[in-house]
Amino acid sequence: MPGVSEDGLLIDNLVVRFGGLTAVDRVSLYAPVGRITGLVGPNGAGKTTTFNACTGLNRPTSGRIVLFGTDITRCSAQARAQRGLGRTFQRMELYDSLSVAENVALGLEAALAGRRPWGMLGGRRGEQARIREVADEAMARCGITALARRRPADLSTGQRRLVELARAVAGDSRVLLLDEPSSGLDRSETVAFGDILRGLVRDEGRGLLLVEHDMSLVMRICDYVYVLDFGRPIFEGTAAELAVSPVVRAAYLGSDDNSPELAAIEVGA
Ligand SMILES: Nc1ncnc2c1ncn2[C@@H]1O[C@H](COP(=O)(O)OP(=O)(O)OP(=O)(O)O)[C@@H](O)[C@H]1O
Ligand SMILES: [Mg+2]
């Protein structure tokens, strides 16, 4: 995709094999800044494996990962983060011994730790103030300022999801990979969550790549959607096109006759 691949994350013909299993089979996608790109598909389709290849947690068998025009396929996870790639995890990983504000600040501290040369300790005080400021902004953006002093263990799932999002936002990544960030949220929480994601794109010009099982959220907020099934790309297009795709319907029907994803697609159609 020459010409368009400079401003975001490009996955080019990615293959990831685990022994005899091809978990990701020639997947290409583009997640530019200023857009929410959806990555969906039934359980085991290869979505998280694709994310892990992007962030450096697994090694692609073949293919390329390109971030803002630079090939990062062989870069360390740290180097990818420094170039502007952030993520959240499918299973939440918050520290219950820290406050919400401290958990959120970790997002930026982790990014800075890699950049800080040895011997620059004199800059630490200004850095701490900056970290607090960025964490405050991220909490405000995610609507959790009032929770700053609480411990994650005392919060609802919906609130914990927002803390996790705020931590990723504080990391200051221009492209964010979100792995099922709304899982466990009720309907109204999911709607509010979607509005926050749209705000990150609209107001800050970030790019989001969203793995999500909640198809009503995908249909509402994604600008463009890719669908995987058994590791293979089976569809790409807008939410409106997704809603009427027989291929996507068949993939979800094959996975479960009562699939909530299929029901949401049908409502959107
Ligand atoms: N480290 C691993 N070793 C071996 N097989 C793996 C490994 N990680 C994932 N797999 C397999 O690769 C396939 C894709 O898994 P992946 O977790 O990427 O799916 P997913 O689309 O994220 O599914 P879900 O919607 O359930 O989260 C599955 O068959 C899974 O069992
Ligand atoms: Mg997954």
PDB file of C-alpha atoms and ligand atoms in Angstrom:
ATOM      1  CA  MET A   1       0.000   0.000   0.000  1.00  0.00           C
ATOM      2  CA  PRO A   2       2.501   2.625  -1.096  1.00  0.00           C
ATOM      3  CA  GLY A   3       1.606   6.222  -0.422  1.00  0.00           C
ATOM      4  CA  VAL A   4      -0.779   5.488   2.430  1.00  0.00           C
ATOM      5  CA  SER A   5       1.429   3.393   4.678  1.00  0.00           C
ATOM      6  CA  GLU A   6       3.424   6.276   6.141  1.00  0.00           C
ATOM      7  CA  ASP A   7       0.907   7.476   8.668  1.00  0.00           C
ATOM      8  CA  GLY A   8       0.072   4.573  10.873  1.00  0.00           C
ATOM      9  CA  LEU A   9       0.569   0.860  11.354  1.00  0.00           C
ATOM     10  CA  LEU A  10       0.863  -1.402   8.335  1.00  0.00           C
ATOM     11  CA  ILE A  11       0.750  -5.180   8.627  1.00  0.00           C
ATOM     12  CA  ASP A  12       2.024  -6.701   5.423  1.00  0.00           C
ATOM     13  CA  ASN A  13       1.377 -10.369   4.615  1.00  0.00           C
ATOM     14  CA  LEU A  14       1.898 -11.505   8.216  1.00  0.00           C
ATOM     15  CA  VAL A  15       2.264 -15.207   8.966  1.00  0.00           C
ATOM     16  CA  VAL A  16       2.646 -16.569  12.524  1.00  0.00           C
ATOM     17  CA  ARG A  17       3.007 -20.314  13.062  1.00  0.00           C
ATOM     18  CA  PHE A  18       3.086 -22.199  16.346  1.00  0.00           C
ATOM     19  CA  GLY A  19       4.516 -25.600  15.476  1.00  0.00           C
ATOM     20  CA  GLY A  20       2.080 -27.082  12.953  1.00  0.00           C
ATOM     21  CA  LEU A  21      -0.641 -24.470  13.598  1.00  0.00           C
ATOM     22  CA  THR A  22      -0.819 -21.413  11.359  1.00  0.00           C
ATOM     23  CA  ALA A  23      -2.436 -18.934  13.763  1.00  0.00           C
ATOM     24  CA  VAL A  24      -2.113 -15.964  11.372  1.00  0.00           C
ATOM     25  CA  ASP A  25      -2.126 -16.727   7.671  1.00  0.00           C
ATOM     26  CA  ARG A  26      -1.106 -13.931   5.269  1.00  0.00           C
ATOM     27  CA  VAL A  27      -2.873 -11.085   7.008  1.00  0.00           C
ATOM     28  CA  SER A  28      -2.442  -7.541   5.696  1.00  0.00           C
ATOM     29  CA  LEU A  29      -4.076  -4.513   7.213  1.00  0.00           C
ATOM     30  CA  TYR A  30      -3.598  -0.803   7.635  1.00  0.00           C
ATOM     31  CA  ALA A  31      -4.488   1.144  10.786  1.00  0.00           C
ATOM     32  CA  PRO A  32      -3.835   4.847  10.124  1.00  0.00           C
ATOM     33  CA  VAL A  33      -3.931   7.692  12.628  1.00  0.00           C
ATOM     34  CA  GLY A  34      -7.217   9.587  12.712  1.00  0.00           C
ATOM     35  CA  ARG A  35      -9.250   6.397  12.339  1.00  0.00           C
ATOM     36  CA  ILE A  36     -10.635   3.506  14.349  1.00  0.00           C
ATOM     37  CA  THR A  37      -9.857   0.274  12.549  1.00  0.00           C
ATOM     38  CA  GLY A  38     -11.630  -2.863  13.726  1.00  0.00           C
ATOM     39  CA  LEU A  39     -10.127  -6.352  13.794  1.00  0.00           C
ATOM     40  CA  VAL A  40     -12.779  -8.974  14.477  1.00  0.00           C
ATOM     41  CA  GLY A  41     -13.433 -12.678  14.046  1.00  0.00           C
ATOM     42  CA  PRO A  42     -14.549 -15.734  16.009  1.00  0.00           C
ATOM     43  CA  ASN A  43     -12.565 -17.104  18.983  1.00  0.00           C
ATOM     44  CA  GLY A  44      -9.150 -18.369  17.993  1.00  0.00           C
ATOM     45  CA  ALA A  45      -9.170 -16.421  14.708  1.00  0.00           C
ATOM     46  CA  GLY A  46      -5.688 -14.999  15.357  1.00  0.00           C
ATOM     47  CA  LYS A  47      -6.488 -11.476  16.553  1.00  0.00           C
ATOM     48  CA  THR A  48      -4.379 -11.446  19.716  1.00  0.00           C
ATOM     49  CA  THR A  49      -1.572 -13.266  17.900  1.00  0.00           C
ATOM     50  CA  THR A  50      -1.612 -10.470  15.298  1.00  0.00           C
ATOM     51  CA  PHE A  51      -1.368  -7.879  18.083  1.00  0.00           C
ATOM     52  CA  ASN A  52       1.499  -9.754  19.703  1.00  0.00           C
ATOM     53  CA  ALA A  53       3.399  -9.779  16.407  1.00  0.00           C
ATOM     54  CA  CYS A  54       2.903  -6.001  16.118  1.00  0.00           C
ATOM     55  CA  THR A  55       4.132  -5.239  19.623  1.00  0.00           C
ATOM     56  CA  GLY A  56       7.033  -7.713  19.566  1.00  0.00           C
ATOM     57  CA  LEU A  57       5.656 -10.374  21.915  1.00  0.00           C
ATOM     58  CA  ASN A  58       5.915 -13.058  19.275  1.00  0.00           C
ATOM     59  CA  ARG A  59       8.065 -13.496  16.209  1.00  0.00           C
ATOM     60  CA  PRO A  60       6.410 -13.579  12.801  1.00  0.00           C
ATOM     61  CA  THR A  61       7.220 -16.557  10.606  1.00  0.00           C
ATOM     62  CA  SER A  62       7.131 -14.157   7.644  1.00  0.00           C
ATOM     63  CA  GLY A  63       5.731 -10.777   6.681  1.00  0.00           C
ATOM     64  CA  ARG A  64       6.435  -7.234   7.808  1.00  0.00           C
ATOM     65  CA  ILE A  65       5.233  -4.792  10.446  1.00  0.00           C
ATOM     66  CA  VAL A  66       5.724  -1.170   9.374  1.00  0.00           C
ATOM     67  CA  LEU A  67       5.111   1.785  11.709  1.00  0.00           C
ATOM     68  CA  PHE A  68       5.094   5.300  10.237  1.00  0.00           C
ATOM     69  CA  GLY A  69       7.063   4.072   7.265  1.00  0.00           C
ATOM     70  CA  THR A  70       9.748   2.237   9.293  1.00  0.00           C
ATOM     71  CA  ASP A  71      10.030  -1.540   9.215  1.00  0.00           C
ATOM     72  CA  ILE A  72       9.858  -2.594  12.901  1.00  0.00           C
ATOM     73  CA  THR A  73       9.522  -6.350  12.338  1.00  0.00           C
ATOM     74  CA  ARG A  74      12.850  -7.040  14.018  1.00  0.00           C
ATOM     75  CA  CYS A  75      12.719  -4.268  16.654  1.00  0.00           C
ATOM     76  CA  SER A  76      12.408  -4.974  20.389  1.00  0.00           C
ATOM     77  CA  ALA A  77       9.064  -4.422  22.100  1.00  0.00           C
ATOM     78  CA  GLN A  78      10.594  -1.391  23.848  1.00  0.00           C
ATOM     79  CA  ALA A  79      11.763   0.162  20.574  1.00  0.00           C
ATOM     80  CA  ARG A  80       8.286  -0.272  19.060  1.00  0.00           C
ATOM     81  CA  ALA A  81       6.701   1.451  22.053  1.00  0.00           C
ATOM     82  CA  GLN A  82       9.166   4.315  21.718  1.00  0.00           C
ATOM     83  CA  ARG A  83       8.186   4.722  18.084  1.00  0.00           C
ATOM     84  CA  GLY A  84       4.576   5.283  19.120  1.00  0.00           C
ATOM     85  CA  LEU A  85       2.907   1.892  19.397  1.00  0.00           C
ATOM     86  CA  GLY A  86       0.889   1.184  22.571  1.00  0.00           C
ATOM     87  CA  ARG A  87      -1.528  -1.534  23.609  1.00  0.00           C
ATOM     88  CA  THR A  88      -3.917  -2.890  26.194  1.00  0.00           C
ATOM     89  CA  PHE A  89      -4.200  -6.588  27.043  1.00  0.00           C
ATOM     90  CA  GLN A  90      -7.163  -8.940  26.677  1.00  0.00           C
ATOM     91  CA  ARG A  91      -6.837  -9.856  30.366  1.00  0.00           C
ATOM     92  CA  MET A  92      -6.617  -6.752  32.493  1.00  0.00           C
ATOM     93  CA  GLU A  93      -3.354  -6.262  34.299  1.00  0.00           C
ATOM     94  CA  LEU A  94      -3.702  -3.524  36.885  1.00  0.00           C
ATOM     95  CA  TYR A  95      -1.649  -3.310  40.064  1.00  0.00           C
ATOM     96  CA  ASP A  96      -3.949  -3.482  43.069  1.00  0.00           C
ATOM     97  CA  SER A  97      -1.213  -2.269  45.416  1.00  0.00           C
ATOM     98  CA  LEU A  98      -1.063   1.064  43.545  1.00  0.00           C
ATOM     99  CA  SER A  99      -3.686   3.806  43.276  1.00  0.00           C
ATOM    100  CA  VAL A 100      -5.552   4.438  40.037  1.00  0.00           C
ATOM    101  CA  ALA A 101      -3.396   7.534  39.388  1.00  0.00           C
ATOM    102  CA  GLU A 102      -0.204   5.515  39.914  1.00  0.00           C
ATOM    103  CA  ASN A 103      -1.422   2.760  37.590  1.00  0.00           C
ATOM    104  CA  VAL A 104      -2.162   5.339  34.907  1.00  0.00           C
ATOM    105  CA  ALA A 105       1.206   7.071  35.419  1.00  0.00           C
ATOM    106  CA  LEU A 106       2.926   3.735  34.786  1.00  0.00           C
ATOM    107  CA  GLY A 107       1.890   4.065  31.148  1.00  0.00           C
ATOM    108  CA  LEU A 108       4.170   7.034  30.636  1.00  0.00           C
ATOM    109  CA  GLU A 109       6.841   5.972  33.125  1.00  0.00           C
ATOM    110  CA  ALA A 110       7.372   2.772  31.169  1.00  0.00           C
ATOM    111  CA  ALA A 111       7.771   4.761  27.947  1.00  0.00           C
ATOM    112  CA  LEU A 112      10.186   7.242  29.555  1.00  0.00           C
ATOM    113  CA  ALA A 113      12.260   4.554  31.261  1.00  0.00           C
ATOM    114  CA  GLY A 114      13.473   3.338  27.890  1.00  0.00           C
ATOM    115  CA  ARG A 115      14.394   6.824  26.709  1.00  0.00           C
ATOM    116  CA  ARG A 116      16.179   8.089  29.830  1.00  0.00           C
ATOM    117  CA  PRO A 117      19.965   7.874  29.461  1.00  0.00           C
ATOM    118  CA  TRP A 118      21.986   6.896  32.524  1.00  0.00           C
ATOM    119  CA  GLY A 119      23.221   9.874  34.523  1.00  0.00           C
ATOM    120  CA  MET A 120      20.289  12.162  33.683  1.00  0.00           C
ATOM    121  CA  LEU A 121      18.940  11.921  37.204  1.00  0.00           C
ATOM    122  CA  GLY A 122      18.936  15.721  37.552  1.00  0.00           C
ATOM    123  CA  GLY A 123      15.945  15.837  35.231  1.00  0.00           C
ATOM    124  CA  ARG A 124      13.871  13.543  37.399  1.00  0.00           C
ATOM    125  CA  ARG A 125      11.979  16.179  39.349  1.00  0.00           C
ATOM    126  CA  GLY A 126      10.629  17.896  36.227  1.00  0.00           C
ATOM    127  CA  GLU A 127       9.935  14.494  34.808  1.00  0.00           C
ATOM    128  CA  GLN A 128       7.817  13.493  37.813  1.00  0.00           C
ATOM    129  CA  ALA A 129       5.722  16.652  37.457  1.00  0.00           C
ATOM    130  CA  ARG A 130       5.280  15.941  33.765  1.00  0.00           C
ATOM    131  CA  ILE A 131       4.237  12.335  34.477  1.00  0.00           C
ATOM    132  CA  ARG A 132       1.589  13.555  36.949  1.00  0.00           C
ATOM    133  CA  GLU A 133       0.292  16.071  34.428  1.00  0.00           C
ATOM    134  CA  VAL A 134       0.030  13.492  31.647  1.00  0.00           C
ATOM    135  CA  ALA A 135      -1.650  10.975  33.992  1.00  0.00           C
ATOM    136  CA  ASP A 136      -4.176  13.650  35.036  1.00  0.00           C
ATOM    137  CA  GLU A 137      -4.949  14.440  31.406  1.00  0.00           C
ATOM    138  CA  ALA A 138      -5.383  10.761  30.561  1.00  0.00           C
ATOM    139  CA  MET A 139      -7.710  10.210  33.540  1.00  0.00           C
ATOM    140  CA  ALA A 140      -9.765  13.275  32.570  1.00  0.00           C
ATOM    141  CA  ARG A 141     -10.023  12.043  28.985  1.00  0.00           C
ATOM    142  CA  CYS A 142     -11.326   8.691  30.229  1.00  0.00           C
ATOM    143  CA  GLY A 143     -13.680  10.236  32.797  1.00  0.00           C
ATOM    144  CA  ILE A 144     -12.013   8.726  35.885  1.00  0.00           C
ATOM    145  CA  THR A 145     -10.526  11.797  37.591  1.00  0.00           C
ATOM    146  CA  ALA A 146     -12.721  11.172  40.638  1.00  0.00           C
ATOM    147  CA  LEU A 147     -11.216   7.677  41.031  1.00  0.00           C
ATOM    148  CA  ALA A 148      -7.571   8.845  41.130  1.00  0.00           C
ATOM    149  CA  ARG A 149      -6.904   7.855  44.753  1.00  0.00           C
ATOM    150  CA  ARG A 150      -8.867   4.606  44.746  1.00  0.00           C
ATOM    151  CA  ARG A 151      -7.364   1.121  44.358  1.00  0.00           C
ATOM    152  CA  PRO A 152      -8.302  -0.873  41.238  1.00  0.00           C
ATOM    153  CA  ALA A 153      -9.465  -3.801  43.416  1.00  0.00           C
ATOM    154  CA  ASP A 154     -12.278  -1.616  44.812  1.00  0.00           C
ATOM    155  CA  LEU A 155     -13.632  -0.644  41.384  1.00  0.00           C
ATOM    156  CA  SER A 156     -16.236  -2.168  39.059  1.00  0.00           C
ATOM    157  CA  THR A 157     -15.141  -3.950  35.891  1.00  0.00           C
ATOM    158  CA  GLY A 158     -16.280  -0.946  33.840  1.00  0.00           C
ATOM    159  CA  GLN A 159     -14.171   1.430  35.926  1.00  0.00           C
ATOM    160  CA  ARG A 160     -11.163  -0.905  35.759  1.00  0.00           C
ATOM    161  CA  ARG A 161     -11.464  -1.011  31.964  1.00  0.00           C
ATOM    162  CA  LEU A 162     -11.312   2.784  31.921  1.00  0.00           C
ATOM    163  CA  VAL A 163      -8.218   2.767  34.148  1.00  0.00           C
ATOM    164  CA  GLU A 164      -6.575   0.372  31.736  1.00  0.00           C
ATOM    165  CA  LEU A 165      -7.474   2.584  28.796  1.00  0.00           C
ATOM    166  CA  ALA A 166      -6.183   5.688  30.600  1.00  0.00           C
ATOM    167  CA  ARG A 167      -2.862   3.941  31.245  1.00  0.00           C
ATOM    168  CA  ALA A 168      -2.498   3.187  27.538  1.00  0.00           C
ATOM    169  CA  VAL A 169      -3.505   6.770  26.685  1.00  0.00           C
ATOM    170  CA  ALA A 170      -0.877   8.146  29.116  1.00  0.00           C
ATOM    171  CA  GLY A 171       1.771   6.192  27.193  1.00  0.00           C
ATOM    172  CA  ASP A 172       1.371   8.828  24.492  1.00  0.00           C
ATOM    173  CA  SER A 173       1.279   6.329  21.621  1.00  0.00           C
ATOM    174  CA  ARG A 174       0.026   7.608  18.294  1.00  0.00           C
ATOM    175  CA  VAL A 175      -1.248   4.148  17.414  1.00  0.00           C
ATOM    176  CA  LEU A 176      -3.008   2.154  20.135  1.00  0.00           C
ATOM    177  CA  LEU A 177      -3.893  -1.524  19.919  1.00  0.00           C
ATOM    178  CA  LEU A 178      -6.858  -2.356  22.139  1.00  0.00           C
ATOM    179  CA  ASP A 179      -7.588  -6.050  22.761  1.00  0.00           C
ATOM    180  CA  GLU A 180     -11.242  -6.470  23.761  1.00  0.00           C
ATOM    181  CA  PRO A 181     -11.208  -3.290  25.861  1.00  0.00           C
ATOM    182  CA  SER A 182     -14.972  -3.297  26.487  1.00  0.00           C
ATOM    183  CA  SER A 183     -15.264  -6.897  27.657  1.00  0.00           C
ATOM    184  CA  GLY A 184     -17.290  -7.157  30.866  1.00  0.00           C
ATOM    185  CA  LEU A 185     -19.018  -3.793  30.379  1.00  0.00           C
ATOM    186  CA  ASP A 186     -22.790  -3.417  30.334  1.00  0.00           C
ATOM    187  CA  ARG A 187     -24.644  -1.759  27.467  1.00  0.00           C
ATOM    188  CA  SER A 188     -24.561   1.843  28.716  1.00  0.00           C
ATOM    189  CA  GLU A 189     -20.921   1.534  29.828  1.00  0.00           C
ATOM    190  CA  THR A 190     -20.041   0.222  26.372  1.00  0.00           C
ATOM    191  CA  VAL A 191     -21.728   3.173  24.681  1.00  0.00           C
ATOM    192  CA  ALA A 192     -19.818   5.622  26.914  1.00  0.00           C
ATOM    193  CA  PHE A 193     -16.599   3.691  26.284  1.00  0.00           C
ATOM    194  CA  GLY A 194     -17.115   3.973  22.523  1.00  0.00           C
ATOM    195  CA  ASP A 195     -17.570   7.744  22.838  1.00  0.00           C
ATOM    196  CA  ILE A 196     -14.257   7.996  24.710  1.00  0.00           C
ATOM    197  CA  LEU A 197     -12.502   6.034  21.958  1.00  0.00           C
ATOM    198  CA  ARG A 198     -13.979   8.287  19.273  1.00  0.00           C
ATOM    199  CA  GLY A 199     -12.803  11.301  21.281  1.00  0.00           C
ATOM    200  CA  LEU A 200      -9.208  10.002  21.290  1.00  0.00           C
ATOM    201  CA  VAL A 201      -9.286   9.891  17.509  1.00  0.00           C
ATOM    202  CA  ARG A 202     -11.191  13.118  16.926  1.00  0.00           C
ATOM    203  CA  ASP A 203      -9.418  15.356  19.462  1.00  0.00           C
ATOM    204  CA  GLU A 204      -5.934  13.876  19.593  1.00  0.00           C
ATOM    205  CA  GLY A 205      -5.616  12.386  16.123  1.00  0.00           C
ATOM    206  CA  ARG A 206      -4.573   8.994  17.410  1.00  0.00           C
ATOM    207  CA  GLY A 207      -5.083   5.820  15.438  1.00  0.00           C
ATOM    208  CA  LEU A 208      -6.813   2.881  17.120  1.00  0.00           C
ATOM    209  CA  LEU A 209      -6.767  -0.766  16.117  1.00  0.00           C
ATOM    210  CA  LEU A 210      -9.606  -2.384  18.009  1.00  0.00           C
ATOM    211  CA  VAL A 211     -10.108  -6.100  18.625  1.00  0.00           C
ATOM    212  CA  GLU A 212     -13.646  -6.462  19.862  1.00  0.00           C
ATOM    213  CA  HIS A 213     -16.352  -9.114  20.193  1.00  0.00           C
ATOM    214  CA  ASP A 214     -19.099  -6.566  20.765  1.00  0.00           C
ATOM    215  CA  MET A 215     -20.210  -6.124  17.166  1.00  0.00           C
ATOM    216  CA  SER A 216     -22.665  -3.331  17.984  1.00  0.00           C
ATOM    217  CA  LEU A 217     -19.694  -1.303  19.279  1.00  0.00           C
ATOM    218  CA  VAL A 218     -17.644  -2.204  16.207  1.00  0.00           C
ATOM    219  CA  MET A 219     -20.452  -1.197  13.873  1.00  0.00           C
ATOM    220  CA  ARG A 220     -20.972   2.089  15.699  1.00  0.00           C
ATOM    221  CA  ILE A 221     -17.417   3.391  16.020  1.00  0.00           C
ATOM    222  CA  CYS A 222     -15.130   1.715  13.468  1.00  0.00           C
ATOM    223  CA  ASP A 223     -14.263   3.522  10.251  1.00  0.00           C
ATOM    224  CA  TYR A 224     -13.019   0.339   8.611  1.00  0.00           C
ATOM    225  CA  VAL A 225     -13.106  -3.313   9.662  1.00  0.00           C
ATOM    226  CA  TYR A 226     -11.033  -6.425   8.922  1.00  0.00           C
ATOM    227  CA  VAL A 227     -12.368  -9.899   9.684  1.00  0.00           C
ATOM    228  CA  LEU A 228     -10.241 -12.995  10.320  1.00  0.00           C
ATOM    229  CA  ASP A 229     -11.369 -16.599  10.475  1.00  0.00           C
ATOM    230  CA  PHE A 230      -8.968 -19.440  11.311  1.00  0.00           C
ATOM    231  CA  GLY A 231      -6.081 -17.009  10.860  1.00  0.00           C
ATOM    232  CA  ARG A 232      -7.119 -15.979   7.372  1.00  0.00           C
ATOM    233  CA  PRO A 233      -8.476 -12.621   6.223  1.00  0.00           C
ATOM    234  CA  ILE A 234     -12.025 -13.140   4.962  1.00  0.00           C
ATOM    235  CA  PHE A 235     -13.364  -9.577   4.705  1.00  0.00           C
ATOM    236  CA  GLU A 236     -12.406  -5.919   4.811  1.00  0.00           C
ATOM    237  CA  GLY A 237     -14.662  -2.918   4.390  1.00  0.00           C
ATOM    238  CA  THR A 238     -16.844  -0.394   6.164  1.00  0.00           C
ATOM    239  CA  ALA A 239     -19.271  -1.287   8.954  1.00  0.00           C
ATOM    240  CA  ALA A 240     -22.146  -0.925   6.497  1.00  0.00           C
ATOM    241  CA  GLU A 241     -20.500  -3.407   4.138  1.00  0.00           C
ATOM    242  CA  LEU A 242     -19.754  -5.752   7.032  1.00  0.00           C
ATOM    243  CA  ALA A 243     -23.424  -5.780   8.012  1.00  0.00           C
ATOM    244  CA  VAL A 244     -24.452  -7.299   4.674  1.00  0.00           C
ATOM    245  CA  SER A 245     -21.441  -9.579   4.090  1.00  0.00           C
ATOM    246  CA  PRO A 246     -22.480 -13.198   3.558  1.00  0.00           C
ATOM    247  CA  VAL A 247     -18.894 -14.351   4.208  1.00  0.00           C
ATOM    248  CA  VAL A 248     -18.827 -12.747   7.664  1.00  0.00           C
ATOM    249  CA  ARG A 249     -22.263 -14.117   8.455  1.00  0.00           C
ATOM    250  CA  ALA A 250     -21.151 -17.612   7.519  1.00  0.00           C
ATOM    251  CA  ALA A 251     -18.019 -17.348   9.684  1.00  0.00           C
ATOM    252  CA  TYR A 252     -20.018 -16.417  12.768  1.00  0.00           C
ATOM    253  CA  LEU A 253     -22.773 -18.905  12.006  1.00  0.00           C
ATOM    254  CA  GLY A 254     -20.139 -21.606  11.758  1.00  0.00           C
ATOM    255  CA  SER A 255     -18.761 -20.716  15.170  1.00  0.00           C
ATOM    256  CA  ASP A 256     -22.071 -20.661  17.063  1.00  0.00           C
ATOM    257  CA  ASP A 257     -25.698 -20.595  15.907  1.00  0.00           C
ATOM    258  CA  ASN A 258     -26.642 -18.281  18.779  1.00  0.00           C
ATOM    259  CA  SER A 259     -23.622 -16.038  18.445  1.00  0.00           C
ATOM    260  CA  PRO A 260     -24.290 -12.566  19.890  1.00  0.00           C
ATOM    261  CA  GLU A 261     -21.931 -11.170  17.250  1.00  0.00           C
ATOM    262  CA  LEU A 262     -24.222 -12.462  14.510  1.00  0.00           C
ATOM    263  CA  ALA A 263     -27.263 -10.978  16.222  1.00  0.00           C
ATOM    264  CA  ALA A 264     -25.532  -7.571  16.368  1.00  0.00           C
ATOM    265  CA  ILE A 265     -24.508  -7.796  12.708  1.00  0.00           C
ATOM    266  CA  GLU A 266     -28.112  -8.567  11.774  1.00  0.00           C
ATOM    267  CA  VAL A 267     -29.384  -5.580  13.739  1.00  0.00           C
ATOM    268  CA  GLY A 268     -26.883  -3.382  11.882  1.00  0.00           C
ATOM    269  CA  ALA A 269     -27.870  -4.761   8.481  1.00  0.00           C
TER     270      ALA A 269
HETATM  271  N1  LIG B   1       1.673 -19.212  22.247  1.00  0.00           N
HETATM  272  C1  LIG B   1       0.904 -20.042  21.530  1.00  0.00           C
HETATM  273  N2  LIG B   1       1.289 -21.309  21.273  1.00  0.00           N
HETATM  274  C2  LIG B   1       0.512 -22.148  20.535  1.00  0.00           C
HETATM  275  N3  LIG B   1      -0.682 -21.807  20.011  1.00  0.00           N
HETATM  276  C3  LIG B   1      -1.121 -20.553  20.244  1.00  0.00           C
HETATM  277  C4  LIG B   1      -0.364 -19.600  21.004  1.00  0.00           C
HETATM  278  N4  LIG B   1      -1.053 -18.426  21.060  1.00  0.00           N
HETATM  279  C5  LIG B   1      -2.186 -18.646  20.361  1.00  0.00           C
HETATM  280  N5  LIG B   1      -2.227 -19.902  19.874  1.00  0.00           N
HETATM  281  C6  LIG B   1      -3.293 -20.467  19.032  1.00  0.00           C
HETATM  282  O1  LIG B   1      -3.401 -19.615  17.893  1.00  0.00           O
HETATM  283  C7  LIG B   1      -4.769 -19.473  17.501  1.00  0.00           C
HETATM  284  C8  LIG B   1      -5.117 -17.999  17.500  1.00  0.00           C
HETATM  285  O2  LIG B   1      -5.194 -17.557  18.858  1.00  0.00           O
HETATM  286  P1  LIG B   1      -5.477 -16.037  19.257  1.00  0.00           P
HETATM  287  O3  LIG B   1      -5.319 -15.941  20.724  1.00  0.00           O
HETATM  288  O4  LIG B   1      -4.652 -15.148  18.417  1.00  0.00           O
HETATM  289  O5  LIG B   1      -7.009 -15.894  18.841  1.00  0.00           O
HETATM  290  P2  LIG B   1      -7.994 -14.678  19.080  1.00  0.00           P
HETATM  291  O6  LIG B   1      -8.563 -14.322  17.744  1.00  0.00           O
HETATM  292  O7  LIG B   1      -7.349 -13.610  19.871  1.00  0.00           O
HETATM  293  O8  LIG B   1      -9.157 -15.406  19.918  1.00  0.00           O
HETATM  294  P3  LIG B   1     -10.085 -14.822  21.135  1.00  0.00           P
HETATM  295  O9  LIG B   1     -11.211 -14.097  20.443  1.00  0.00           O
HETATM  296  O10 LIG B   1     -10.592 -16.069  21.778  1.00  0.00           O
HETATM  297  O11 LIG B   1      -9.266 -13.979  22.017  1.00  0.00           O
HETATM  298  C9  LIG B   1      -5.577 -20.332  18.445  1.00  0.00           C
HETATM  299  O12 LIG B   1      -5.789 -21.578  17.830  1.00  0.00           O
HETATM  300  C10 LIG B   1      -4.676 -20.447  19.665  1.00  0.00           C
HETATM  301  O13 LIG B   1      -4.950 -21.638  20.368  1.00  0.00           O
HETATM  302 MG    MG B   2      -7.676 -12.792  21.717  1.00  0.00          MG
END
